[in-house]
Amino acid sequence: MNLTEKILARHSGRRKVAPGEFIEASVDLILANDVTAPLAIAEFEKAGARKVFDPDRIVLVPDHFTPCKDIRSAEMVKKLREFSRRYGVRFYEIGRAGIEHALLPEEGLILPGELIIGADSHTCTYGALGAFSTGVGSTDVAAAMISGRVWLKVPEAMKLVYTGRRQPWVGGKDLILYTIGLIGVDGARYQTMELTGPAIDSLPMDDRFTMCNMVIEAGAKNGIILPDTITLSYLTEVAPQKKVTLDWPGCEADATWKKCLEIDVSLIEPQVAAPPLPSNSRSVREFAGQRIDQVVIGSCTNGRLSDLRRAAAIFRYGSVHPEVRAIIIPATQKIYQQAMAEGLMDIFLKAGCVISPPTCGPCLGGHMGVLGKNEVAIATTNRNFIGRMGDTSSQVYLANPEVAAASALKGRIAHPEEVLP
Amino acid sequence: MTLKGKVWTVGDHVNTDEIIAARYLNTTDGKELAAHCLEGLRPELVKQVSQGDFLVAGENFGCGSSREHAPLAIKEAGFSVVIACSFARIFLRNAINIGLPVIEIPSAREIKEGDLLEIDFQKGKIRNLTRKVEYTWSGYPPFLQELIESGGLMKWVTRKYIGSD
């Protein structure tokens, strides 16, 4: 069995599972947000449930339309708050929270080997810590809040082996955009993507989160990375009380893969994905000159501290182009504080960026940076679908934080090396 | 169960933002969501659909976000079944969980807009009455069939976990 199959077997009381089998698995953590939880709560109540299976294992994070953008979104968050008070489930209020997929790992709520479901497609992020983690719907969450279980089909597996040394300005975002470009937006549909190889072994934790975060853009059920010393040192910091160890047997010799793919990362340049699909990724050089109106640096994909550090390393060389607005969104309250303490916020403010509170906001065209007709953005977010960030005629290009920052300075899509003195 | 209806088509990789844009997600009301169903792709479609019509798509239908509002909007807009070459996985489970029938057949692309179809769920037959062609469909795996027959996930879970409470 591979890593995903081992976790699924352990959570369904079986010695072995095989691709295609349907299982009912126990869940270690259930997540929902301000968009998906209200539907889940309605279903939970309609079913006549009087208690949740375990309040400690349910987390509600209002992050999509918060701080609430209008009366209706305020009413939706109110439902989460009230549900949390009534049933004792975890609720993260704004000011003590952030974007769910940055927040939960930071809070030490995710451990290797666990099984996590979330009513948000980017729940797959936590595979970076060696957990099985996948996005589901609101009704799934309602059912799991009652039963503590979820129905799953054991996925087939794709093994990706990343070799070679990363070029300058290339991070996890570029590796995953390149991969999606290679296999397509449904290249891993229903499958697990196990990310392996020497280039993953040396990849920092934040970049691993970014990669696992975007496996859904290739249609994958989950992405997963075998825990190692990088995982362990991260967990020791965020969850010292949990005393995590690395007693991982690794992938058994009989692990079977539907497909194995080797990717030499030394050939990958910083990537940009053109609208309207994340698979339209090519070297940033091919897009140089594309004018832009807005830059967004943040989201569950690239709103972590190292992303802000990378952006600041570019913004210190200039000011945001007069015809461009740049929005910086630290993903959590803690990241915001750390960025302040390191002086990153000063750099952003001096360069003419606006800093938003933690929110998913513009990534999904919710608020805090919605695009008007025919406007063009380059963003460190995860989707560039038609109308994703605003009007259906607007466009989104996806990139890493350095490329986004360099583009903000130039007023057009730019390679980071263009802005260095 | 046999259903008869007219076909409306969309292409490959139709994503959940096109099915229901995030700006409308500040409500969970199915009727309101339905008013904006597929607005990003075919803004006029929702006004033309009659109750019971079929939506036919290419590959990877419903990719993107986990928003259950997407199958909900489609169902409330009047579509009785979605047929596609393939479905994105979260959309598929959401549709099954809320009781929107979905049919995966590789030949979905041969079905054209305006065609009249008759679907026989028991026999797994889709008859294209306009083109006089018949497609067979192998049905759902037994586990999913049980879920559907129970009336959806909540009924299944309620019976299993709350019934004896």
Coordinates of N, CA and C in Angstrom, one line a residue, chain A residues 22 24 35-36 38-39 43-44 47-51 65 69-70 72-73 76 119-121 134-140 142-143 146-147 149-152 185-186 189-190 216 221 277 364-365 383 385-388 390 392, chain B residues 13 15-18 21-28 32 39-41 59-60 63-69 72 85-90 92-94 96-98 104 141 143-144 147 153-154 156-158 160-162 165:
Chain A
F22 N -15.0 1.2 -1.9 CA -15.7 2.2 -1.1 C -15.5 1.9 0.4
E24 N -16.1 3.4 4.6 CA -16.6 4.4 5.5 C -15.4 4.6 6.5
V35 N -18.9 30.0 3.9 CA -19.7 29.8 2.8 C -20.4 28.4 2.8
T36 N -19.6 27.4 3.3 CA -20.1 26.0 3.3 C -20.7 25.5 4.6
P38 N -22.9 27.1 6.6 CA -24.4 27.3 6.8 C -25.3 26.2 6.2
L39 N -24.9 25.7 5.0 CA -25.6 24.6 4.4 C -25.5 23.3 5.2
E43 N -28.5 21.2 7.1 CA -28.7 19.8 6.9 C -28.7 19.0 8.3
F44 N -27.7 19.4 9.1 CA -27.6 18.8 10.4 C -28.9 19.0 11.2
A47 N -31.9 17.1 9.9 CA -31.8 15.6 10.2 C -32.3 15.3 11.6
G48 N -32.5 16.4 12.4 CA -32.9 16.2 13.8 C -31.8 15.8 14.7
A49 N -30.6 16.0 14.3 CA -29.4 15.7 15.2 C -29.4 16.5 16.4
R50 N -29.1 16.0 17.6 CA -29.1 16.8 18.8 C -27.7 17.0 19.4
K51 N -26.7 16.2 18.8 CA -25.3 16.4 19.2 C -24.4 16.1 18.1
F65 N -15.8 35.6 3.3 CA -16.4 36.9 3.2 C -16.1 37.8 4.4
K69 N -18.7 41.3 4.5 CA -18.7 42.3 3.5 C -20.1 42.8 3.3
D70 N -21.1 42.1 3.8 CA -22.5 42.7 3.7 C -23.4 42.0 4.7
R72 N -25.8 39.9 4.5 CA -26.1 38.5 4.3 C -24.9 37.6 4.8
S73 N -23.7 38.1 4.5 CA -22.5 37.3 4.9 C -22.4 37.4 6.5
M76 N -24.6 34.8 7.8 CA -24.1 33.5 7.6 C -23.1 33.2 8.7
A119 N -15.2 21.1 4.0 CA -16.0 21.6 3.0 C -15.3 22.8 2.4
D120 N -14.3 22.6 1.7 CA -13.5 23.6 1.0 C -12.5 22.7 0.1
S121 N -12.5 23.0 -1.2 CA -11.7 22.2 -2.1 C -10.2 22.2 -1.7
T134 N -8.9 15.9 2.3 CA -9.6 16.1 1.1 C -10.8 17.0 1.2
G135 N -11.1 17.7 0.1 CA -12.3 18.5 0.1 C -13.6 17.7 -0.1
V136 N -14.6 18.1 0.6 CA -15.9 17.4 0.4 C -17.0 18.5 0.3
G137 N -18.3 18.2 0.3 CA -19.3 19.1 0.3 C -19.9 19.4 1.7
S138 N -20.9 20.3 1.7 CA -21.5 20.7 3.0 C -22.3 19.5 3.6
T139 N -23.0 18.7 2.7 CA -23.8 17.6 3.2 C -22.9 16.5 3.8
D140 N -21.7 16.4 3.2 CA -20.7 15.4 3.8 C -20.3 15.9 5.2
A142 N -22.1 17.8 7.2 CA -23.3 17.6 8.1 C -23.3 16.1 8.6
A143 N -23.2 15.2 7.6 CA -23.2 13.8 8.0 C -22.1 13.4 8.9
I146 N -22.4 14.3 12.5 CA -23.2 13.4 13.3 C -22.5 12.0 13.5
S147 N -21.9 11.5 12.5 CA -21.4 10.1 12.6 C -19.9 10.0 12.9
R149 N -17.9 10.0 10.6 CA -17.4 9.2 9.5 C -17.7 9.8 8.1
V150 N -16.9 9.4 7.1 CA -17.2 9.9 5.8 C -17.0 8.7 4.8
W151 N -17.9 8.7 3.7 CA -17.7 7.7 2.7 C -16.6 8.1 1.7
L152 N -15.8 7.2 1.3 CA -14.7 7.6 0.4 C -14.5 6.4 -0.6
V185 N -5.8 19.9 -16.1 CA -6.7 20.1 -14.9 C -7.5 18.9 -14.5
D186 N -7.5 17.9 -15.3 CA -8.1 16.6 -14.8 C -7.1 15.5 -14.9
R189 N -7.5 13.4 -11.8 CA -8.9 13.3 -11.4 C -9.1 12.0 -10.6
Y190 N -9.7 12.1 -9.4 CA -10.0 11.0 -8.5 C -8.8 10.4 -7.9
I216 N -5.6 19.9 -6.2 CA -7.1 19.9 -6.6 C -7.2 20.5 -8.0
K221 N -7.7 14.0 -5.6 CA -8.5 13.8 -4.4 C -7.6 14.3 -3.2
L277 N -7.4 28.6 -17.2 CA -7.2 27.4 -16.5 C -5.8 27.4 -15.9
L364 N -11.6 34.6 -4.6 CA -12.8 34.1 -5.2 C -13.7 35.2 -5.7
G365 N -13.2 36.4 -5.8 CA -14.0 37.5 -6.3 C -15.1 37.9 -5.2
R383 N -6.7 29.9 -8.6 CA -7.6 29.7 -9.8 C -7.7 30.9 -10.6
F385 N -10.0 30.9 -13.3 CA -11.2 30.6 -14.1 C -11.9 31.9 -14.5
I386 N -12.8 31.8 -15.5 CA -13.5 33.0 -16.0 C -14.3 33.6 -14.9
G387 N -14.1 34.9 -14.7 CA -14.9 35.6 -13.6 C -14.5 35.3 -12.2
R388 N -13.4 34.5 -12.0 CA -13.0 34.1 -10.7 C -12.8 35.3 -9.7
G390 N -13.9 38.5 -10.3 CA -14.8 39.6 -10.5 C -15.6 39.5 -11.8
T392 N -16.9 38.8 -15.5 CA -16.6 37.7 -16.4 C -15.6 38.1 -17.5
Chain B
H13 N -14.4 20.9 -18.8 CA -13.9 21.7 -17.6 C -14.7 22.8 -17.2
N15 N -16.3 24.9 -14.6 CA -16.0 24.9 -13.2 C -17.1 25.5 -12.4
T16 N -16.9 25.4 -11.1 CA -18.0 25.8 -10.2 C -18.2 27.3 -10.1
D17 N -17.1 28.1 -10.5 CA -17.3 29.5 -10.6 C -18.2 29.9 -11.7
E18 N -18.2 29.1 -12.8 CA -19.0 29.3 -13.9 C -20.5 28.9 -13.6
A21 N -21.2 31.8 -9.4 CA -20.1 32.6 -9.0 C -20.1 32.9 -7.5
A22 N -18.9 33.0 -7.0 CA -18.8 33.2 -5.5 C -19.5 34.4 -5.0
R23 N -19.7 35.4 -5.9 CA -20.4 36.6 -5.4 C -21.9 36.3 -5.0
Y24 N -22.4 35.2 -5.4 CA -23.8 34.8 -5.1 C -23.8 33.9 -3.9
L25 N -22.7 33.6 -3.3 CA -22.6 32.5 -2.2 C -23.0 33.1 -0.9
N26 N -23.5 34.3 -0.8 CA -23.9 34.8 0.5 C -25.3 34.5 0.8
T27 N -25.8 33.4 0.1 CA -27.1 32.9 0.4 C -27.0 31.4 0.3
T28 N -27.9 30.6 0.9 CA -28.0 29.2 0.7 C -29.3 28.8 0.1
E32 N -32.7 31.3 -5.3 CA -31.9 32.5 -5.6 C -30.6 32.1 -6.3
E39 N -24.3 31.4 -15.1 CA -24.3 32.8 -15.6 C -23.0 33.1 -16.2
G40 N -21.9 32.6 -15.7 CA -20.6 32.9 -16.2 C -20.3 32.3 -17.6
L41 N -21.1 31.4 -17.9 CA -20.9 30.6 -19.2 C -22.0 30.9 -20.2
E59 N -15.8 16.8 -20.5 CA -14.9 16.2 -19.5 C -14.9 17.1 -18.2
N60 N -14.7 16.4 -17.1 CA -14.4 17.1 -15.8 C -15.4 18.2 -15.4
C63 N -15.5 21.1 -12.0 CA -14.2 21.2 -11.3 C -14.1 22.5 -10.6
G64 N -13.1 22.6 -9.6 CA -13.0 23.8 -8.8 C -13.4 23.6 -7.4
S65 N -14.2 24.5 -7.0 CA -14.5 24.6 -5.5 C -15.4 23.5 -5.1
S66 N -15.5 23.4 -3.7 CA -16.3 22.3 -3.2 C -17.8 22.8 -3.0
R67 N -18.1 24.0 -3.4 CA -19.4 24.6 -3.1 C -20.5 23.7 -3.6
E68 N -21.4 23.3 -2.6 CA -22.5 22.4 -2.9 C -23.6 23.3 -3.6
H69 N -23.4 24.6 -3.5 CA -24.3 25.5 -4.2 C -24.4 25.2 -5.7
L72 N -26.8 22.3 -6.4 CA -28.0 22.9 -5.9 C -28.6 23.8 -6.9
C85 N -19.1 13.4 -19.9 CA -18.1 12.4 -20.2 C -17.4 12.0 -18.9
S86 N -17.1 13.0 -18.0 CA -16.6 12.8 -16.7 C -16.9 13.9 -15.8
F87 N -16.9 13.6 -14.5 CA -17.2 14.6 -13.5 C -16.0 14.9 -12.6
A88 N -15.8 16.1 -12.1 CA -14.8 16.3 -11.0 C -15.4 15.7 -9.8
R89 N -14.5 15.2 -8.9 CA -14.9 14.3 -7.8 C -15.8 15.0 -6.8
I90 N -15.5 16.2 -6.4 CA -16.3 16.8 -5.3 C -17.7 17.1 -5.8
L92 N -19.3 15.5 -8.1 CA -20.0 14.2 -8.2 C -20.5 13.8 -6.9
R93 N -19.7 13.9 -5.8 CA -20.2 13.4 -4.5 C -21.3 14.4 -4.0
N94 N -21.1 15.6 -4.3 CA -22.1 16.6 -3.8 C -23.5 16.3 -4.5
I96 N -24.6 13.5 -5.8 CA -25.2 12.3 -5.2 C -25.7 12.5 -3.8
N97 N -25.0 13.3 -3.0 CA -25.4 13.5 -1.7 C -26.7 14.3 -1.6
I98 N -26.9 15.3 -2.6 CA -28.1 16.1 -2.5 C -29.2 15.5 -3.4
E104 N -22.4 9.3 -16.0 CA -21.1 9.5 -16.6 C -21.0 8.5 -17.8
P141 N -21.8 2.3 -8.8 CA -21.3 1.2 -7.9 C -22.3 0.9 -6.8
F143 N -22.3 0.6 -3.6 CA -22.4 1.5 -2.5 C -23.1 2.8 -2.7
L144 N -22.9 3.4 -3.9 CA -23.5 4.6 -4.2 C -25.0 4.4 -4.5
L147 N -26.8 4.4 -1.3 CA -26.9 5.8 -0.9 C -28.1 6.5 -1.6
L153 N -27.5 11.1 1.2 CA -26.6 10.9 2.4 C -27.2 11.1 3.7
M154 N -28.0 12.2 3.8 CA -28.5 12.6 5.2 C -29.5 11.5 5.6
W156 N -29.5 8.4 4.8 CA -28.7 7.2 5.1 C -28.1 7.3 6.4
V157 N -27.5 8.5 6.7 CA -26.8 8.7 8.0 C -27.8 8.8 9.1
T158 N -28.9 9.5 8.9 CA -29.9 9.6 9.9 C -30.4 8.2 10.3
K160 N -28.9 5.4 10.1 CA -27.8 4.6 10.6 C -27.4 5.1 12.0
Y161 N -27.4 6.4 12.2 CA -26.7 7.0 13.4 C -27.7 7.7 14.3
I162 N -28.8 8.2 13.8 CA -29.8 8.9 14.7 C -31.0 8.0 15.0
D165 N -31.4 6.6 18.3 CA -31.1 7.6 19.4 C -32.3 7.8 20.3

